XYZ file of C-alpha atoms in Angstrom:
499
model
C -85.655 137.707 74.335
C -84.063 137.365 70.915
C -87.435 137.996 69.253
C -87.878 141.265 71.134
C -89.821 142.470 74.134
C -93.426 143.635 74.343
C -94.407 146.195 76.982
C -98.014 146.857 77.903
C -99.879 148.250 80.885
C -103.014 150.050 81.955
C -103.391 153.644 83.176
C -100.169 154.631 84.982
C -98.728 151.283 83.895
C -99.581 152.189 80.318
C -97.740 155.480 80.674
C -94.758 153.634 82.146
C -94.794 151.243 79.190
C -94.579 154.224 76.807
C -91.482 155.604 78.549
C -89.917 152.138 78.742
C -90.394 151.614 75.026
C -89.087 155.098 74.296
C -85.869 154.531 76.227
C -85.116 150.832 75.588
C -84.394 149.664 72.049
C -85.017 146.039 73.048
C -88.745 146.796 73.126
C -90.165 145.848 69.722
C -93.892 146.262 70.386
C -95.809 148.708 72.574
C -99.445 148.417 73.725
C -100.525 151.201 76.122
C -104.023 150.685 77.576
C -106.469 153.324 78.874
C -103.816 155.990 79.316
C -103.846 158.267 76.271
C -105.591 161.589 75.929
C -104.430 165.194 75.762
C -103.357 167.360 78.669
C -106.008 169.838 77.560
C -108.760 167.237 77.904
C -107.909 165.256 81.018
C -105.891 167.780 83.023
C -106.728 171.362 82.038
C -110.452 170.768 81.463
C -111.294 167.832 83.739
C -108.655 168.529 86.433
C -108.136 164.814 86.958
C -105.207 164.022 89.255
C -103.130 161.615 87.214
C -100.132 159.964 88.808
C -96.953 162.070 88.513
C -95.433 159.844 85.815
C -97.951 161.397 83.408
C -96.015 164.663 83.613
C -92.431 165.541 82.813
C -90.836 168.732 84.182
C -91.156 171.333 81.430
C -93.078 169.024 79.057
C -96.115 171.279 78.772
C -93.915 174.378 78.604
C -92.220 172.945 75.522
C -95.423 171.609 73.961
C -94.781 167.916 74.629
C -98.047 165.962 74.901
C -99.033 162.283 74.920
C -99.214 162.237 71.125
C -95.539 163.189 70.887
C -94.408 160.357 73.161
C -95.935 157.819 70.762
C -95.200 159.597 67.480
C -91.500 159.914 68.266
C -91.303 156.096 68.390
C -92.524 155.627 64.809
C -92.251 153.281 62.987
C -92.102 150.949 66.041
C -95.282 148.792 66.138
C -97.823 150.193 68.578
C -101.412 149.251 69.407
C -103.345 151.930 71.297
C -106.072 150.368 73.454
C -109.012 152.183 75.056
C -112.383 151.563 76.676
C -115.384 153.402 75.287
C -116.790 153.670 78.825
C -113.484 154.814 80.369
C -114.324 157.016 83.349
C -111.031 158.930 83.113
C -109.563 158.948 79.595
C -112.188 160.084 77.073
C -112.056 157.621 74.177
C -112.927 160.396 71.705
C -109.766 162.220 72.742
C -107.841 158.950 72.348
C -109.219 158.572 68.807
C -108.133 162.088 67.844
C -104.680 161.370 69.215
C -104.506 158.131 67.201
C -105.350 159.917 63.943
C -102.525 162.406 64.554
C -100.039 159.614 65.247
C -101.205 157.724 62.173
C -100.068 160.624 59.987
C -96.535 160.270 61.319
C -96.507 156.521 60.645
C -97.657 157.207 57.089
C -94.509 159.264 56.550
C -92.563 156.080 57.286
C -94.917 154.040 55.069
C -95.665 152.016 58.207
C -99.438 152.400 58.571
C -99.714 148.708 59.485
C -97.531 149.318 62.538
C -100.006 151.610 64.302
C -103.436 150.463 65.452
C -106.364 151.448 67.636
C -108.634 149.065 69.520
C -111.593 150.459 71.458
C -113.684 148.008 73.461
C -117.260 149.256 73.550
C -118.310 147.742 76.890
C -115.142 148.492 78.867
C -114.377 151.244 81.377
C -110.997 152.123 82.852
C -109.621 148.579 82.897
C -107.442 146.010 81.121
C -110.010 143.426 80.031
C -109.695 139.918 78.621
C -110.868 141.235 75.247
C -108.105 143.832 75.258
C -105.522 141.210 76.210
C -106.649 138.979 73.322
C -106.201 141.854 70.873
C -102.740 142.681 72.204
C -101.649 139.024 71.929
C -102.955 138.915 68.360
C -100.617 141.794 67.524
C -97.786 140.142 69.455
C -98.144 137.036 67.286
C -97.779 139.172 64.175
C -94.998 141.460 65.396
C -92.934 139.208 67.642
C -93.599 135.697 66.270
C -94.066 136.905 62.667
C -97.241 134.793 62.430
C -100.790 135.886 61.605
C -102.324 133.460 64.085
C -105.217 134.049 66.430
C -104.475 134.028 70.168
C -105.633 131.111 72.267
C -108.085 133.531 73.794
C -109.237 134.088 77.350
C -112.453 135.326 78.937
C -113.027 137.359 82.081
C -113.729 134.190 84.085
C -110.287 132.858 83.107
C -108.546 135.867 84.659
C -107.250 135.412 88.199
C -105.896 138.264 90.304
C -102.524 137.373 91.809
C -101.882 137.804 95.548
C -100.723 141.303 96.460
C -97.229 140.223 97.545
C -96.557 138.798 94.068
C -97.542 142.056 92.384
C -94.996 144.213 94.191
C -92.015 145.502 92.238
C -89.613 143.641 94.511
C -90.414 140.466 96.474
C -88.328 141.977 99.280
C -89.067 145.389 100.776
C -85.341 146.044 101.211
C -85.371 147.980 97.924
C -88.377 150.110 96.990
C -89.235 153.575 95.687
C -88.526 155.123 99.090
C -85.074 153.575 99.443
C -84.140 154.376 95.835
C -85.080 158.043 96.286
C -83.386 158.165 99.673
C -80.103 156.915 98.262
C -80.309 159.303 95.319
C -80.897 162.253 97.666
C -77.926 161.234 99.818
C -75.708 161.027 96.743
C -76.843 164.458 95.620
C -76.049 165.908 99.036
C -72.497 164.574 98.859
C -72.026 165.795 95.297
C -73.194 169.390 95.850
C -70.346 171.890 95.670
C -70.419 175.675 95.772
C -68.194 178.577 94.738
C -66.393 180.341 97.558
C -67.393 183.558 99.297
C -70.080 185.794 97.843
C -70.013 183.723 94.657
C -71.931 181.047 96.565
C -74.782 183.490 97.176
C -74.806 184.481 93.509
C -74.853 180.800 92.542
C -77.788 180.008 94.843
C -79.721 183.032 93.606
C -79.307 181.986 89.983
C -80.095 178.307 90.570
C -83.143 179.056 92.700
C -84.502 181.425 90.062
C -83.934 178.786 87.384
C -85.771 175.978 89.164
C -88.506 178.284 90.469
C -89.164 179.486 86.929
C -88.494 183.139 87.821
C -87.155 185.560 85.246
C -86.470 188.384 87.699
C -86.518 189.223 91.397
C -87.448 192.901 91.226
C -88.882 195.552 88.918
C -92.347 194.005 88.811
C -95.248 195.776 87.139
C -98.046 196.026 89.663
C -100.982 198.116 90.816
C -102.224 198.534 94.362
C -105.857 198.718 95.463
C -106.129 199.903 99.067
C -109.335 199.917 101.060
C -110.558 203.486 101.504
C -111.125 204.771 105.033
C -110.524 201.458 106.819
C -111.987 201.410 110.329
C -109.815 202.203 113.322
C -109.993 199.654 116.123
C -108.546 201.082 119.323
C -105.254 202.562 118.085
C -104.750 200.496 114.941
C -106.023 200.139 111.417
C -106.450 196.839 109.573
C -106.606 197.698 105.896
C -107.429 195.384 103.005
C -104.817 195.707 100.276
C -104.892 193.982 96.900
C -101.726 193.913 94.814
C -102.319 193.250 91.130
C -99.228 191.851 89.437
C -99.248 192.623 85.719
C -96.082 190.767 84.727
C -98.117 187.811 83.553
C -100.576 187.196 80.730
C -103.399 187.455 83.237
C -103.538 189.813 86.192
C -102.512 188.050 89.402
C -104.057 189.201 92.673
C -102.194 189.050 95.983
C -104.645 189.906 98.792
C -103.311 191.148 102.080
C -104.105 192.733 105.434
C -102.046 195.783 106.385
C -101.917 196.396 110.124
C -100.539 199.698 111.365
C -100.786 202.056 114.298
C -102.540 205.314 113.480
C -102.696 206.961 116.911
C -101.435 206.789 120.461
C -102.540 208.367 123.690
C -100.729 211.484 122.502
C -102.864 211.733 119.372
C -102.347 210.860 115.720
C -98.855 209.701 114.773
C -98.894 210.453 111.029
C -96.687 208.563 108.586
C -93.884 207.813 110.999
C -91.346 205.512 109.373
C -91.137 202.209 111.178
C -90.037 198.619 110.714
C -92.263 196.544 108.432
C -92.887 192.807 108.477
C -94.057 190.731 105.537
C -95.750 187.626 106.937
C -96.933 184.542 105.031
C -98.926 181.893 106.895
C -99.975 178.652 105.230
C -103.335 178.961 107.011
C -104.059 182.364 105.509
C -103.522 186.047 106.147
C -106.134 186.251 108.949
C -104.764 183.403 111.050
C -102.247 185.410 113.074
C -104.641 188.261 113.859
C -107.678 186.335 115.058
C -108.595 186.249 118.756
C -105.463 187.991 119.965
C -103.203 185.794 117.845
C -99.461 186.098 117.424
C -99.646 188.932 114.865
C -102.063 190.878 117.078
C -99.644 190.400 119.988
C -96.699 191.448 117.838
C -98.615 194.543 116.699
C -99.397 195.426 120.335
C -103.117 195.471 119.681
C -105.073 197.194 122.501
C -101.903 199.011 123.654
C -102.572 202.761 123.704
C -98.942 203.856 123.794
C -96.776 203.707 120.681
C -93.328 202.097 120.748
C -90.429 202.517 118.335
C -90.052 198.749 118.075
C -93.663 198.208 116.986
C -93.713 197.160 113.311
C -96.174 197.682 110.518
C -97.397 194.189 109.553
C -98.460 193.068 106.095
C -99.899 189.541 106.109
C -100.603 188.175 102.631
C -102.067 185.187 100.828
C -99.718 183.928 98.126
C -100.786 181.642 95.279
C -102.656 178.591 96.557
C -102.882 179.701 100.195
C -105.660 181.325 102.187
C -108.089 183.236 99.996
C -106.242 181.932 96.924
C -106.646 178.263 97.832
C -108.124 176.424 94.820
C -111.645 175.048 95.028
C -112.118 171.263 94.644
C -112.962 169.807 91.240
C -115.632 167.149 90.601
C -113.000 164.387 90.397
C -111.973 165.253 93.967
C -114.805 163.016 95.145
C -112.390 160.157 94.354
C -110.079 159.504 97.331
C -106.907 159.641 95.219
C -107.789 162.922 93.518
C -106.658 166.284 94.892
C -106.879 169.676 93.212
C -103.638 170.913 94.789
C -101.686 167.902 93.525
C -102.893 168.199 89.922
C -102.137 171.932 89.910
C -98.681 171.174 91.319
C -97.959 168.646 88.566
C -99.264 170.998 85.875
C -97.222 173.909 87.200
C -94.011 171.863 87.187
C -94.729 170.536 83.710
C -95.476 174.098 82.627
C -92.077 175.293 83.856
C -93.492 177.513 86.615
C -93.863 175.515 89.834
C -96.380 176.781 92.366
C -93.557 177.590 94.780
C -92.120 179.896 92.124
C -95.454 181.690 91.803
C -95.573 182.105 95.579
C -92.065 183.534 95.737
C -92.940 185.940 92.913
C -95.973 187.111 94.910
C -93.794 187.692 97.979
C -91.081 189.567 96.062
C -93.606 191.900 94.456
C -95.165 192.548 97.858
C -91.745 193.359 99.310
C -91.293 195.982 96.589
C -94.599 197.520 97.594
C -93.634 197.546 101.281
C -90.212 199.030 100.669
C -91.704 201.913 98.673
C -94.296 202.923 101.275
C -93.762 206.344 102.861
C -94.333 204.968 106.357
C -91.783 202.140 106.078
C -88.103 202.278 106.969
C -86.611 200.302 104.076
C -83.605 199.385 106.222
C -85.827 197.620 108.765
C -87.619 195.036 106.628
C -88.571 191.807 108.404
C -89.473 188.733 106.355
C -91.309 185.947 108.165
C -93.464 182.928 107.461
C -95.054 179.900 109.035
C -95.361 176.370 107.633
C -95.387 176.422 103.841
C -95.238 180.213 104.099
C -91.837 179.942 105.773
C -90.362 178.144 102.741
C -91.733 180.952 100.567
C -90.339 183.589 102.933
C -86.902 181.962 102.882
C -86.649 181.981 99.093
C -87.991 185.529 98.924
C -85.330 186.592 101.425
C -82.603 184.994 99.300
C -83.751 186.845 96.178
C -84.721 190.165 97.772
C -82.279 192.893 96.761
C -83.010 195.239 99.652
C -81.875 195.309 103.256
C -83.281 192.607 105.549
C -83.199 193.286 109.260
C -84.637 189.960 110.393
C -85.672 186.633 108.875
C -88.025 184.487 110.962
C -88.987 180.962 109.878
C -91.594 179.234 112.028
C -92.770 175.624 111.663
C -90.778 175.322 108.438
C -89.771 172.079 106.767
C -86.312 171.389 108.163
C -85.044 170.534 104.673
C -86.136 168.787 101.495
C -83.762 165.927 102.300
C -86.102 164.873 105.113
C -88.897 164.206 102.606
C -86.763 161.436 101.133
C -85.918 159.957 104.531
C -89.420 159.333 105.888
C -92.662 158.010 104.461
C -95.332 159.161 104.248
C -94.709 162.891 104.258
C -97.466 165.189 105.490
C -96.594 168.346 103.614
C -98.690 169.411 100.605
C -97.109 168.473 97.309
C -97.238 172.099 96.205
C -94.001 172.715 98.135
C -92.105 170.603 95.592
C -89.415 172.453 93.651
C -88.141 170.292 90.774
C -84.414 169.463 90.892
C -83.948 171.345 94.167
C -81.641 168.731 95.724
C -79.325 168.876 92.729
C -78.382 172.405 93.702
C -79.179 173.149 97.339
C -81.266 172.413 100.397
C -82.984 174.812 102.753
C -80.207 174.989 105.353
C -77.776 176.139 102.650
C -80.151 178.901 101.637
C -80.604 180.058 105.240
C -76.879 180.536 105.745
C -76.644 182.502 102.481
C -79.492 184.964 103.099
C -78.200 188.479 103.654
C -80.084 189.221 106.859
C -78.733 190.734 110.044
C -80.659 188.235 112.171
C -81.988 184.765 111.342
C -84.346 182.861 113.597
C -85.933 179.420 113.256
C -88.732 178.285 115.544
C -89.764 174.621 115.708
C -88.423 173.296 112.384
C -90.466 170.273 111.286
C -89.551 167.006 109.595
C -91.347 165.359 106.665
C -94.102 164.105 108.974
C -94.469 167.547 110.555
C -92.915 166.478 113.842
C -90.760 169.035 115.622
C -87.079 168.335 115.030
C -85.052 167.766 118.186
C -82.536 170.338 119.372
C -79.710 167.876 118.698
C -80.820 167.242 115.121
C -81.348 170.945 114.454
C -77.843 171.702 115.729
C -76.390 169.260 113.189
C -78.320 170.810 110.313
C -78.029 174.501 111.260
C -74.383 174.611 112.239
C -73.807 178.199 111.103
C -73.238 180.566 114.031
C -75.446 183.344 112.637
C -78.559 181.131 112.653
C -80.439 181.070 115.962
C -82.999 178.321 116.496
C -85.495 177.170 119.115
C -86.976 173.686 118.983
C -89.460 171.606 120.971
C -91.399 174.728 121.975
C -95.058 174.622 122.911
C -97.344 177.055 121.075
C -97.433 179.748 123.773
C -93.657 179.615 124.145
C -93.152 179.786 120.366
C -95.410 182.860 120.203
C -93.455 184.518 123.005
C -90.149 183.874 121.212
C -91.556 185.193 117.941
C -92.934 188.400 119.465
C -89.921 189.117 121.668
C -87.454 188.586 118.837
C -89.106 191.367 116.861
C -89.917 193.792 119.663
C -86.863 193.480 121.900
């Protein structure tokens, strides 16, 4: 230990060795293996799903790349190791990165402290040849001797039993338990200002961690389908909202359902309640085959009713029509296009959940400004992932909310630290959320006249019991129904709006 520590590892282990060396001054020599490229090469171009340790929240936003994590450690001795046949990290990209780092070491007059070893016949692996090269450097750096290593070959290498390779011999402490304890500590440590200041606090913190600069005043254009067909007494119109607040135009596709006639004739632009609905399965899901949105909209009913709302069902970023298409690397079982886009969005400072909330807020502006909408009777609702989006949109919406309906929503982010595995898509992750709030605290702070939860779900998408829900949603102005079968949940949803 007195001579100093060497850290080395391959792939995610190589990335971990870089962070360890960066943060611990006892490390005197670093040898990352098959883990260095550029975000542009491996992530933006190839869309390879690296493990999350490859990304830091806000790193890409602030221009921090792999090269910076090594260069900042100069003049600490470092040997970069790569395989010319690496199936993931392009060795040419690794070479370019090395040449950039070398320039920094030259400023310290420490060119001998940075090296590159590329094994021609190796893929994404830590080979015996690589190990021999690393030990050769260890002899020079740690032992201060220019001696050759004893040397090993592939046949000398023996894979240890799985139980010996685990971080802890005992499963009492592991990544799950560490995260669970941290989440419980954060829950106890969260404090809020009193009264309306709590709402202001939650609005500001949610905007910060969602990467939102504003909650209203969006620049957008609307493309509405011309002369949409009338089916019985209703119209289902395709509407495309183009948000121009970004470098590129963002499209939010939607279906606008409204009554255009009754048995008494045309009804004109009568102002009525309007619902924004976001379903994780897409904007069509609730309308198909007499679904819950068709029931809510009283499809096939000839007579109009004052309680019947206009319904705007939309696809927000990453859902429905906007769901990303798989990349070539998705043939590998560990690769997933939604996960890599989630990691990139968090590293870029604009998490996917923030983009979704932006889409919803812009759509609410559009709804509120329609001539046929009563702006004092806005209903915000969502199902599954869409319910989490709807909740945050309701918190940030500056207009009047008549009703908030959250169906099949994650009960809270805390539950994702309590159970493993979780069955929600990783795109719901909001970085640092548990430092500032959880979903139940947002629900109680939303300025809505009525708040309804139907079948809140835990991390494994099991319906939370009535007893557990009562402990979490203790506020009197939050009404909830749990353990409902699908037909009962639909009935509750429809009746809550229409009655």
